Amino acid sequence: MSLPLEQPAHLAVALATPIALAAVGETIVESTGVLFLGLEGAMLVGALGAVLGAHASGSAAVGVFCGIAAGSIFALLFAFLTLKLRADDVIAGTAMNLLAAGGTAVAWRAALSRAGGDVRAPGLEPLTVPLLSEIPFLGTVLFQHHAITYALILVVPAAGIFLFRTSAGLRWRAAGESPLAAASLGIATISVRARALGICGALAGAGGACLSIADTRTFVEGMTAGRGFLALALVIFGNHRPGWVGSAALLFGGALAAQYGFAAAGWNVAPEAFRALPYVLSLAVLALFVGKRRAPSGLGQGLG
Amino acid sequence: MKITQLQPGWTAVAALLAAVAAGSSVLFAAGADPGDVLAAVVRGAFGDLYAVGETLTRATPLLLAGLAVALGFRAGVLNIGAEGQIMAGAAAAVAVGLHMGGVPAPIAAAATLAAAACGGAAAASVAAWLRYRRSVPEVLSTILLNFVLLNLSSWLVRGPLQEAARAYPQSDRIAAEAMLPQLAPPTRLHAGFLLALAAAGCCYLLLFRTALGLRLRAVGLGVQAARFAGFEPAKVAFFATSMSGALAGTAGGVEVAGLTGRLYGDLSGGIGYVAIAVALLGRLHPLGIVAAAIVFGALESSAAEMQRSAGVSAAVAQVIEATALMGLLAADFAAKRASRSGATAESAAEEPA
């Protein structure tokens, strides 16, 4: 016997996972002063990498690692453009998103034609945590997911503790507030930002992997459908605090889950309205709250 | 490096050549016959009258949307929302164009395009309002608006604007009076191309020959300095955002009135994003953007030809476009480093021994 909101809440957590992973990654990278618009592309590349890796190896776990690696390498290419070639964050990010959209389409079609038209990946199965999943309500909502969601539950507090409770985190945030002042204190700004981008790409890649091999078990061109950009909005809404960003993602997961609820209740609402809802919601949230938020002052300003 | 700190034009040419070389080597590696690919590229882009027409037809929306992006960037407004503004323009053009039956042709077409410009400007104004009243970065709001507007238009073609037959998710054809004249049948080239060229000329005059253009560029170069000079950065940027949206909306309107005649869900098909590459490779200069738009139009036209004849996916064009943009970033870096080391050598030579 399940409680009334148990299933929708479970779905909200599942739908929030990919966005939350990307958003926490972006929080880390923006704290070091880099605006990584390529987040959407990193998720897409991660989604494709996961399917191809899982298909080739026959193991979903290997697939997840391939997705993480693909996202990370993708973000490091962005690091090369912005940190080494000193390109503008927005331009480099836009170029990376174009590259990801075109590149994954080309690679996917090549993989399809090689495999004879059908690339299915072994899916990531949900793992039920013993004991914890027996807790009424919370057990179902939080502890009957696949491994990536559990990783997320650990990553959110870990990112918060690292950024705000360790001296290394203080140095990383110093690089984001003022790269010049940080450099004068002996902080290797470029290396900090490159490492942050590597981590962010890995998290976004995991988010993409979550979309492809946990949900659809195959790749679809453009399957991230703007989730990376939603994550960018969540970072502002969550005021660059991993805990708040994670909670905000859960709120959005709820909004996404609501559409299934409405459909089940037989409400006749256009599906486009539901698809636009997260974007309208994030614009509304930004309009209401952004004035009270404070981004790192060196954000998107290059190396000073 | 700030977007408005421009490097010389040769880096853009070098970047393009490098990207095409990279793209072709990927194709060779993928096993396509080099001769076939090359022949398809040339045939598809400039092979005959039809190919040239196709290149310019595809360059038309890229040119208008590229100008839109450039006008914003020049004023420091990062409008990444051309994609959505194109759809807003196209939807507005169809909404008006459907009711133009019986109106004299030039007036009908002008009204349709004016509606498109207003649609795009209205969409961009939302981002401008969010930016200057609610401090929401326009980089983000314009991207998010893209998804709202794309969903809105796919709803329109299933709902209020769907064709009377209700068979496909598309609108009816707009009135014949509202359609732009064809320039060189049997090619698809239409008067929209001339309109886009005229828009480039107007943008040039606006940016470089008017006081407003000076203000716009000053705001783009430095908000603080522009404020000291007595300009109101917010007002100037609001204007630049709306103008940028109007140009992108016109791109959508021209696609409808010159080409498709109807609205359908994926009408913009990524033009708004490619336009960013066009604007940057064109050095945010209207004349450079004309050249960049034609090169990208040729690229897409030949990609379509390659898909037919050499079996190469059209997404390769997108990869080449992205590579060109990245090559541009690398070439800019090289140019900057070269000029810096040149300057150091000069100043060292001037020092007395």
mmCIF file of C-alpha atoms in Angstrom, chain B:
data_model
loop_
_atom_site.group_PDB
_atom_site.id
_atom_site.type_symbol
_atom_site.label_atom_id
_atom_site.label_comp_id
_atom_site.label_asym_id
_atom_site.label_seq_id
_atom_site.Cartn_x
_atom_site.Cartn_y
_atom_site.Cartn_z
ATOM 1 C CA MET B 1 39.023 38.394 -24.431
ATOM 2 C CA LYS B 2 35.933 40.576 -24.788
ATOM 3 C CA ILE B 3 33.631 39.828 -27.683
ATOM 4 C CA THR B 4 33.887 43.389 -28.922
ATOM 5 C CA GLN B 5 37.700 43.378 -29.061
ATOM 6 C CA LEU B 6 38.015 42.375 -32.679
ATOM 7 C CA GLN B 7 40.934 40.799 -34.450
ATOM 8 C CA PRO B 8 41.779 41.217 -38.151
ATOM 9 C CA GLY B 9 39.683 39.479 -40.804
ATOM 10 C CA TRP B 10 42.367 37.117 -42.095
ATOM 11 C CA THR B 11 42.056 34.969 -38.992
ATOM 12 C CA ALA B 12 38.427 34.305 -39.932
ATOM 13 C CA VAL B 13 39.462 33.117 -43.396
ATOM 14 C CA ALA B 14 42.233 30.949 -41.938
ATOM 15 C CA ALA B 15 39.779 29.456 -39.436
ATOM 16 C CA LEU B 16 37.305 28.595 -42.181
ATOM 17 C CA LEU B 17 39.926 26.928 -44.354
ATOM 18 C CA ALA B 18 41.198 24.956 -41.372
ATOM 19 C CA ALA B 19 37.669 23.837 -40.533
ATOM 20 C CA VAL B 20 36.914 22.723 -44.073
ATOM 21 C CA ALA B 21 40.236 20.851 -44.148
ATOM 22 C CA ALA B 22 39.429 19.212 -40.809
ATOM 23 C CA GLY B 23 35.930 18.350 -41.976
ATOM 24 C CA SER B 24 37.164 16.775 -45.205
ATOM 25 C CA SER B 25 39.827 14.748 -43.432
ATOM 26 C CA VAL B 26 37.141 13.362 -41.116
ATOM 27 C CA LEU B 27 35.132 12.376 -44.186
ATOM 28 C CA PHE B 28 38.170 10.694 -45.754
ATOM 29 C CA ALA B 29 38.834 8.876 -42.506
ATOM 30 C CA ALA B 30 35.200 7.759 -42.477
ATOM 31 C CA GLY B 31 35.875 6.091 -45.819
ATOM 32 C CA ALA B 32 34.213 8.492 -48.254
ATOM 33 C CA ASP B 33 35.982 8.798 -51.598
ATOM 34 C CA PRO B 34 37.816 12.168 -51.634
ATOM 35 C CA GLY B 35 36.980 12.820 -55.281
ATOM 36 C CA ASP B 36 33.290 12.131 -54.723
ATOM 37 C CA VAL B 37 33.125 14.402 -51.716
ATOM 38 C CA LEU B 38 34.968 17.251 -53.374
ATOM 39 C CA ALA B 39 32.862 16.986 -56.506
ATOM 40 C CA ALA B 40 29.683 16.964 -54.401
ATOM 41 C CA VAL B 41 30.829 20.010 -52.433
ATOM 42 C CA VAL B 42 31.535 22.069 -55.527
ATOM 43 C CA ARG B 43 28.467 20.818 -57.379
ATOM 44 C CA GLY B 44 26.252 21.446 -54.370
ATOM 45 C CA ALA B 45 27.520 24.945 -53.666
ATOM 46 C CA PHE B 46 28.317 26.525 -57.023
ATOM 47 C CA GLY B 47 27.961 23.772 -59.685
ATOM 48 C CA ASP B 48 25.172 25.325 -61.738
ATOM 49 C CA LEU B 49 22.523 28.012 -61.562
ATOM 50 C CA TYR B 50 20.394 25.872 -59.288
ATOM 51 C CA ALA B 51 23.281 25.296 -56.892
ATOM 52 C CA VAL B 52 24.137 28.998 -56.723
ATOM 53 C CA GLY B 53 20.472 29.802 -56.134
ATOM 54 C CA GLU B 54 20.336 27.195 -53.392
ATOM 55 C CA THR B 55 23.479 28.608 -51.744
ATOM 56 C CA LEU B 56 22.051 32.129 -51.686
ATOM 57 C CA THR B 57 18.623 30.869 -50.569
ATOM 58 C CA ARG B 58 20.218 29.158 -47.594
ATOM 59 C CA ALA B 59 22.431 32.187 -46.927
ATOM 60 C CA THR B 60 19.388 34.504 -46.645
ATOM 61 C CA PRO B 61 18.113 33.603 -43.141
ATOM 62 C CA LEU B 62 21.699 33.112 -41.944
ATOM 63 C CA LEU B 63 22.530 36.634 -43.073
ATOM 64 C CA LEU B 64 19.528 38.233 -41.369
ATOM 65 C CA ALA B 65 19.967 36.226 -38.173
ATOM 66 C CA GLY B 66 23.730 36.820 -38.263
ATOM 67 C CA LEU B 67 23.101 40.574 -38.426
ATOM 68 C CA ALA B 68 20.709 40.176 -35.498
ATOM 69 C CA VAL B 69 23.352 38.459 -33.389
ATOM 70 C CA ALA B 70 26.031 40.970 -34.401
ATOM 71 C CA LEU B 71 23.901 44.020 -33.588
ATOM 72 C CA GLY B 72 23.346 42.637 -30.103
ATOM 73 C CA PHE B 73 26.964 41.605 -29.561
ATOM 74 C CA ARG B 74 28.178 45.033 -30.714
ATOM 75 C CA ALA B 75 26.172 46.586 -27.890
ATOM 76 C CA GLY B 76 27.374 43.941 -25.443
ATOM 77 C CA VAL B 77 23.987 42.166 -25.529
ATOM 78 C CA LEU B 78 24.550 38.414 -25.720
ATOM 79 C CA ASN B 79 21.432 37.464 -27.635
ATOM 80 C CA ILE B 80 21.638 33.666 -28.004
ATOM 81 C CA GLY B 81 17.903 33.625 -28.687
ATOM 82 C CA ALA B 82 17.814 34.134 -32.456
ATOM 83 C CA GLU B 83 16.452 30.591 -32.808
ATOM 84 C CA GLY B 84 13.319 31.377 -30.813
ATOM 85 C CA GLN B 85 12.969 34.872 -32.266
ATOM 86 C CA ILE B 86 13.018 33.377 -35.775
ATOM 87 C CA MET B 87 10.065 31.171 -34.798
ATOM 88 C CA ALA B 88 8.256 34.111 -33.206
ATOM 89 C CA GLY B 89 8.771 36.085 -36.421
ATOM 90 C CA ALA B 90 7.632 33.202 -38.613
ATOM 91 C CA ALA B 91 4.512 32.648 -36.515
ATOM 92 C CA ALA B 92 3.628 36.353 -36.616
ATOM 93 C CA ALA B 93 4.224 36.410 -40.387
ATOM 94 C CA VAL B 94 1.847 33.489 -40.897
ATOM 95 C CA ALA B 95 -0.797 34.940 -38.565
ATOM 96 C CA VAL B 96 -0.852 38.124 -40.649
ATOM 97 C CA GLY B 97 -0.047 36.601 -44.049
ATOM 98 C CA LEU B 98 -3.066 34.277 -43.916
ATOM 99 C CA HIS B 99 -5.400 37.282 -43.968
ATOM 100 C CA MET B 100 -3.731 39.199 -46.793
ATOM 101 C CA GLY B 101 -5.879 37.814 -49.600
ATOM 102 C CA GLY B 102 -7.034 40.668 -51.854
ATOM 103 C CA VAL B 103 -4.537 43.193 -50.509
ATOM 104 C CA PRO B 104 -2.163 44.626 -53.165
ATOM 105 C CA ALA B 105 0.972 42.459 -53.312
ATOM 106 C CA PRO B 106 3.682 44.862 -52.125
ATOM 107 C CA ILE B 107 1.582 46.015 -49.183
ATOM 108 C CA ALA B 108 0.666 42.451 -48.236
ATOM 109 C CA ALA B 109 4.306 41.326 -48.258
ATOM 110 C CA ALA B 110 5.406 44.426 -46.334
ATOM 111 C CA ALA B 111 2.733 43.885 -43.692
ATOM 112 C CA THR B 112 3.730 40.224 -43.360
ATOM 113 C CA LEU B 113 7.398 41.055 -42.879
ATOM 114 C CA ALA B 114 6.581 43.929 -40.515
ATOM 115 C CA ALA B 115 4.590 41.473 -38.417
ATOM 116 C CA ALA B 116 7.586 39.132 -38.413
ATOM 117 C CA ALA B 117 9.906 41.904 -37.237
ATOM 118 C CA CYS B 118 7.456 42.851 -34.481
ATOM 119 C CA GLY B 119 7.136 39.217 -33.412
ATOM 120 C CA GLY B 120 10.891 38.823 -33.104
ATOM 121 C CA ALA B 121 11.262 42.167 -31.357
ATOM 122 C CA ALA B 122 8.526 41.281 -28.893
ATOM 123 C CA ALA B 123 10.248 37.996 -28.049
ATOM 124 C CA ALA B 124 13.587 39.747 -27.569
ATOM 125 C CA SER B 125 11.977 42.493 -25.489
ATOM 126 C CA VAL B 126 11.004 39.898 -22.907
ATOM 127 C CA ALA B 127 14.710 39.150 -22.490
ATOM 128 C CA ALA B 128 15.526 42.865 -22.449
ATOM 129 C CA TRP B 129 12.910 43.481 -19.764
ATOM 130 C CA LEU B 130 14.259 40.605 -17.696
ATOM 131 C CA ARG B 131 17.779 41.968 -18.099
ATOM 132 C CA TYR B 132 17.243 45.643 -17.368
ATOM 133 C CA ARG B 133 14.353 45.455 -14.891
ATOM 134 C CA ARG B 134 15.025 42.136 -13.160
ATOM 135 C CA SER B 135 18.832 41.713 -13.722
ATOM 136 C CA VAL B 136 18.426 38.288 -15.333
ATOM 137 C CA PRO B 137 21.461 37.708 -17.602
ATOM 138 C CA GLU B 138 20.251 37.794 -21.213
ATOM 139 C CA VAL B 139 22.614 34.965 -22.127
ATOM 140 C CA LEU B 140 20.436 32.665 -20.070
ATOM 141 C CA SER B 141 16.999 34.190 -20.602
ATOM 142 C CA THR B 142 17.318 34.177 -24.396
ATOM 143 C CA ILE B 143 18.314 30.495 -24.406
ATOM 144 C CA LEU B 144 15.443 29.568 -22.107
ATOM 145 C CA LEU B 145 13.044 31.618 -24.239
ATOM 146 C CA ASN B 146 14.141 29.570 -27.264
ATOM 147 C CA PHE B 147 12.604 26.466 -25.735
ATOM 148 C CA VAL B 148 9.434 28.311 -24.735
ATOM 149 C CA LEU B 149 8.997 29.778 -28.224
ATOM 150 C CA LEU B 150 9.761 26.505 -30.033
ATOM 151 C CA ASN B 151 7.105 24.730 -27.945
ATOM 152 C CA LEU B 152 4.712 27.623 -28.482
ATOM 153 C CA SER B 153 5.046 27.374 -32.253
ATOM 154 C CA SER B 154 4.680 23.613 -32.315
ATOM 155 C CA TRP B 155 1.495 24.109 -30.308
ATOM 156 C CA LEU B 156 0.291 26.814 -32.729
ATOM 157 C CA VAL B 157 0.601 24.489 -35.727
ATOM 158 C CA ARG B 158 -1.445 21.825 -33.920
ATOM 159 C CA GLY B 159 -3.959 24.313 -32.591
ATOM 160 C CA PRO B 160 -5.021 27.814 -33.646
ATOM 161 C CA LEU B 161 -2.846 28.033 -36.757
ATOM 162 C CA GLN B 162 -3.237 24.447 -38.011
ATOM 163 C CA GLU B 163 -4.257 23.965 -41.636
ATOM 164 C CA ALA B 164 -7.952 23.667 -42.346
ATOM 165 C CA ALA B 165 -7.500 20.041 -43.455
ATOM 166 C CA ARG B 166 -6.026 19.205 -40.005
ATOM 167 C CA ALA B 167 -3.837 16.490 -41.544
ATOM 168 C CA TYR B 168 -0.339 17.701 -40.674
ATOM 169 C CA PRO B 169 1.091 19.879 -37.903
ATOM 170 C CA GLN B 170 1.545 22.871 -40.163
ATOM 171 C CA SER B 171 -0.343 26.034 -41.063
ATOM 172 C CA ASP B 172 -2.167 26.758 -44.296
ATOM 173 C CA ARG B 173 -0.221 28.592 -46.978
ATOM 174 C CA ILE B 174 -0.245 32.354 -46.537
ATOM 175 C CA ALA B 175 -2.021 34.432 -49.191
ATOM 176 C CA ALA B 176 -0.239 34.509 -52.559
ATOM 177 C CA GLU B 177 -0.212 38.312 -52.342
ATOM 178 C CA ALA B 178 1.981 38.111 -49.220
ATOM 179 C CA MET B 179 4.618 35.917 -50.848
ATOM 180 C CA LEU B 180 7.913 37.485 -51.934
ATOM 181 C CA PRO B 181 8.682 37.398 -55.675
ATOM 182 C CA GLN B 182 10.947 34.636 -56.991
ATOM 183 C CA LEU B 183 14.187 35.975 -58.465
ATOM 184 C CA ALA B 184 15.472 33.216 -60.736
ATOM 185 C CA PRO B 185 13.080 30.332 -61.277
ATOM 186 C CA PRO B 186 13.546 27.365 -61.299
ATOM 187 C CA THR B 187 15.877 28.062 -58.346
ATOM 188 C CA ARG B 188 14.260 28.756 -54.986
ATOM 189 C CA LEU B 189 15.995 32.145 -54.718
ATOM 190 C CA HIS B 190 13.570 34.865 -53.663
ATOM 191 C CA ALA B 191 13.530 38.608 -53.011
ATOM 192 C CA GLY B 192 14.285 37.945 -49.370
ATOM 193 C CA PHE B 193 17.946 37.684 -50.320
ATOM 194 C CA LEU B 194 17.938 41.257 -51.656
ATOM 195 C CA LEU B 195 16.108 42.343 -48.531
ATOM 196 C CA ALA B 196 18.810 40.703 -46.403
ATOM 197 C CA LEU B 197 21.536 42.492 -48.381
ATOM 198 C CA ALA B 198 19.691 45.780 -47.860
ATOM 199 C CA ALA B 199 19.458 44.998 -44.149
ATOM 200 C CA ALA B 200 23.216 44.476 -44.071
ATOM 201 C CA GLY B 201 23.690 47.894 -45.692
ATOM 202 C CA CYS B 202 21.321 49.506 -43.171
ATOM 203 C CA CYS B 203 23.134 47.835 -40.286
ATOM 204 C CA TYR B 204 26.424 49.150 -41.628
ATOM 205 C CA LEU B 205 25.071 52.694 -41.809
ATOM 206 C CA LEU B 206 23.434 52.409 -38.404
ATOM 207 C CA LEU B 207 26.564 51.101 -36.699
ATOM 208 C CA PHE B 208 29.218 53.230 -38.333
ATOM 209 C CA ARG B 209 27.514 56.345 -39.681
ATOM 210 C CA THR B 210 25.005 57.395 -37.029
ATOM 211 C CA ALA B 211 25.245 58.785 -33.513
ATOM 212 C CA LEU B 212 23.024 55.961 -32.292
ATOM 213 C CA GLY B 213 25.484 53.429 -33.728
ATOM 214 C CA LEU B 214 28.347 55.155 -31.963
ATOM 215 C CA ARG B 215 26.458 54.966 -28.678
ATOM 216 C CA LEU B 216 25.658 51.332 -29.307
ATOM 217 C CA ARG B 217 29.284 50.411 -29.948
ATOM 218 C CA ALA B 218 30.452 52.532 -27.010
ATOM 219 C CA VAL B 219 28.134 50.645 -24.662
ATOM 220 C CA GLY B 220 29.469 47.385 -26.073
ATOM 221 C CA LEU B 221 33.061 48.405 -25.483
ATOM 222 C CA GLY B 222 32.571 49.578 -21.922
ATOM 223 C CA VAL B 223 29.456 50.320 -19.936
ATOM 224 C CA GLN B 224 31.266 52.566 -17.456
ATOM 225 C CA ALA B 225 32.952 54.724 -20.115
ATOM 226 C CA ALA B 226 29.691 54.995 -22.053
ATOM 227 C CA ARG B 227 27.960 56.194 -18.904
ATOM 228 C CA PHE B 228 30.645 58.838 -18.332
ATOM 229 C CA ALA B 229 30.195 59.946 -21.928
ATOM 230 C CA GLY B 230 26.563 60.666 -21.063
ATOM 231 C CA PHE B 231 24.953 57.677 -22.811
ATOM 232 C CA GLU B 232 22.365 55.631 -20.988
ATOM 233 C CA PRO B 233 23.662 52.071 -21.331
ATOM 234 C CA ALA B 234 20.379 50.424 -20.332
ATOM 235 C CA LYS B 235 18.355 52.383 -22.894
ATOM 236 C CA VAL B 236 20.879 51.767 -25.666
ATOM 237 C CA ALA B 237 21.078 48.063 -24.867
ATOM 238 C CA PHE B 238 17.273 47.797 -24.699
ATOM 239 C CA PHE B 239 17.129 49.265 -28.193
ATOM 240 C CA ALA B 240 19.878 46.933 -29.433
ATOM 241 C CA THR B 241 18.068 43.893 -28.021
ATOM 242 C CA SER B 242 14.774 44.798 -29.681
ATOM 243 C CA MET B 243 16.478 45.571 -33.005
ATOM 244 C CA SER B 244 18.333 42.300 -32.783
ATOM 245 C CA GLY B 245 15.058 40.488 -32.193
ATOM 246 C CA ALA B 246 13.407 42.354 -35.062
ATOM 247 C CA LEU B 247 16.140 41.228 -37.467
ATOM 248 C CA ALA B 248 15.907 37.619 -36.289
ATOM 249 C CA GLY B 249 12.123 37.781 -36.576
ATOM 250 C CA THR B 250 12.492 39.097 -40.127
ATOM 251 C CA ALA B 251 14.685 36.085 -40.899
ATOM 252 C CA GLY B 252 11.761 33.887 -39.865
ATOM 253 C CA GLY B 253 9.303 36.013 -41.835
ATOM 254 C CA VAL B 254 11.446 35.842 -44.962
ATOM 255 C CA GLU B 255 11.676 32.050 -44.689
ATOM 256 C CA VAL B 256 7.877 31.909 -44.636
ATOM 257 C CA ALA B 257 7.119 34.582 -47.239
ATOM 258 C CA GLY B 258 9.941 33.619 -49.582
ATOM 259 C CA LEU B 259 10.222 29.885 -49.217
ATOM 260 C CA THR B 260 7.860 27.704 -47.209
ATOM 261 C CA GLY B 261 4.646 29.734 -47.333
ATOM 262 C CA ARG B 262 3.648 28.031 -44.103
ATOM 263 C CA LEU B 263 4.653 27.601 -40.483
ATOM 264 C CA TYR B 264 5.733 24.261 -39.139
ATOM 265 C CA GLY B 265 7.378 23.193 -35.912
ATOM 266 C CA ASP B 266 11.043 22.960 -36.856
ATOM 267 C CA LEU B 267 11.098 25.775 -39.391
ATOM 268 C CA SER B 268 14.149 27.426 -37.828
ATOM 269 C CA GLY B 269 16.086 24.150 -37.669
ATOM 270 C CA GLY B 270 19.111 25.537 -35.817
ATOM 271 C CA ILE B 271 19.598 28.643 -38.011
ATOM 272 C CA GLY B 272 19.550 30.791 -34.883
ATOM 273 C CA TYR B 273 22.537 28.966 -33.414
ATOM 274 C CA VAL B 274 24.528 28.818 -36.658
ATOM 275 C CA ALA B 275 23.903 32.561 -36.966
ATOM 276 C CA ILE B 276 26.132 33.094 -33.928
ATOM 277 C CA ALA B 277 29.008 31.462 -35.795
ATOM 278 C CA VAL B 278 28.154 33.528 -38.894
ATOM 279 C CA ALA B 279 28.219 36.760 -36.890
ATOM 280 C CA LEU B 280 31.535 35.971 -35.230
ATOM 281 C CA LEU B 281 33.252 34.721 -38.385
ATOM 282 C CA GLY B 282 31.952 37.866 -40.099
ATOM 283 C CA ARG B 283 33.750 39.809 -37.357
ATOM 284 C CA LEU B 284 30.451 41.388 -36.240
ATOM 285 C CA HIS B 285 30.784 43.582 -39.332
ATOM 286 C CA PRO B 286 27.777 43.687 -41.695
ATOM 287 C CA LEU B 287 29.922 43.204 -44.808
ATOM 288 C CA GLY B 288 31.881 40.386 -43.207
ATOM 289 C CA ILE B 289 28.586 38.772 -42.216
ATOM 290 C CA VAL B 290 27.389 38.873 -45.848
ATOM 291 C CA ALA B 291 30.515 36.900 -46.808
ATOM 292 C CA ALA B 292 30.234 34.501 -43.878
ATOM 293 C CA ALA B 293 26.534 33.866 -44.539
ATOM 294 C CA ILE B 294 27.230 33.012 -48.192
ATOM 295 C CA VAL B 295 30.074 30.653 -47.210
ATOM 296 C CA PHE B 296 27.847 28.914 -44.666
ATOM 297 C CA GLY B 297 24.983 28.851 -47.174
ATOM 298 C CA ALA B 298 27.331 27.131 -49.632
ATOM 299 C CA LEU B 299 28.380 24.697 -46.908
ATOM 300 C CA GLU B 300 24.782 23.739 -46.110
ATOM 301 C CA SER B 301 23.788 23.548 -49.747
ATOM 302 C CA SER B 302 26.686 21.218 -50.493
ATOM 303 C CA ALA B 303 25.970 19.192 -47.352
ATOM 304 C CA ALA B 304 22.502 18.549 -48.730
ATOM 305 C CA GLU B 305 24.058 17.513 -52.054
ATOM 306 C CA MET B 306 26.568 15.264 -50.276
ATOM 307 C CA GLN B 307 23.758 13.589 -48.386
ATOM 308 C CA ARG B 308 22.108 12.770 -51.700
ATOM 309 C CA SER B 309 25.173 11.678 -53.660
ATOM 310 C CA ALA B 310 28.001 10.697 -51.302
ATOM 311 C CA GLY B 311 25.810 9.403 -48.459
ATOM 312 C CA VAL B 312 27.391 11.793 -45.960
ATOM 313 C CA SER B 313 25.167 13.045 -43.186
ATOM 314 C CA ALA B 314 24.167 16.720 -43.287
ATOM 315 C CA ALA B 315 25.127 17.021 -39.616
ATOM 316 C CA VAL B 316 28.723 17.148 -40.891
ATOM 317 C CA ALA B 317 28.011 20.751 -41.932
ATOM 318 C CA GLN B 318 27.180 21.572 -38.324
ATOM 319 C CA VAL B 319 30.462 20.017 -37.192
ATOM 320 C CA ILE B 320 32.400 22.038 -39.760
ATOM 321 C CA GLU B 321 30.619 25.208 -38.632
ATOM 322 C CA ALA B 322 31.500 24.537 -35.004
ATOM 323 C CA THR B 323 35.084 23.701 -35.946
ATOM 324 C CA ALA B 324 35.341 26.947 -37.910
ATOM 325 C CA LEU B 325 34.234 28.884 -34.848
ATOM 326 C CA MET B 326 36.793 27.110 -32.672
ATOM 327 C CA GLY B 327 39.469 27.579 -35.307
ATOM 328 C CA LEU B 328 38.617 31.284 -35.197
ATOM 329 C CA LEU B 329 39.241 31.354 -31.446
ATOM 330 C CA ALA B 330 42.620 29.669 -31.969
ATOM 331 C CA ALA B 331 43.564 31.956 -34.864
ATOM 332 C CA ASP B 332 42.638 35.027 -32.803
ATOM 333 C CA PHE B 333 44.894 33.806 -30.037
ATOM 334 C CA ALA B 334 47.763 33.295 -32.490
ATOM 335 C CA ALA B 335 47.195 36.740 -34.043
ATOM 336 C CA LYS B 336 47.140 38.415 -30.662
ATOM 337 C CA ARG B 337 50.283 36.659 -29.535
ATOM 338 C CA ALA B 338 52.058 37.546 -32.810
ATOM 339 C CA SER B 339 51.110 41.223 -32.507
ATOM 340 C CA ARG B 340 52.172 41.282 -28.869
ATOM 341 C CA SER B 341 55.593 39.717 -29.519
ATOM 342 C CA GLY B 342 55.998 42.063 -32.514
ATOM 343 C CA ALA B 343 55.295 45.052 -30.271
ATOM 344 C CA THR B 344 57.801 43.851 -27.687
ATOM 345 C CA ALA B 345 60.503 43.429 -30.351
ATOM 346 C CA GLU B 346 59.810 46.952 -31.632
ATOM 347 C CA SER B 347 59.989 48.568 -28.231
ATOM 348 C CA ALA B 348 63.197 46.647 -27.510
ATOM 349 C CA ALA B 349 64.696 47.906 -30.780
ATOM 350 C CA GLU B 350 63.787 51.499 -29.913
ATOM 351 C CA GLU B 351 65.665 51.362 -26.628
ATOM 352 C CA PRO B 352 69.131 52.905 -26.855
ATOM 353 C CA ALA B 353 71.933 50.383 -26.629
#
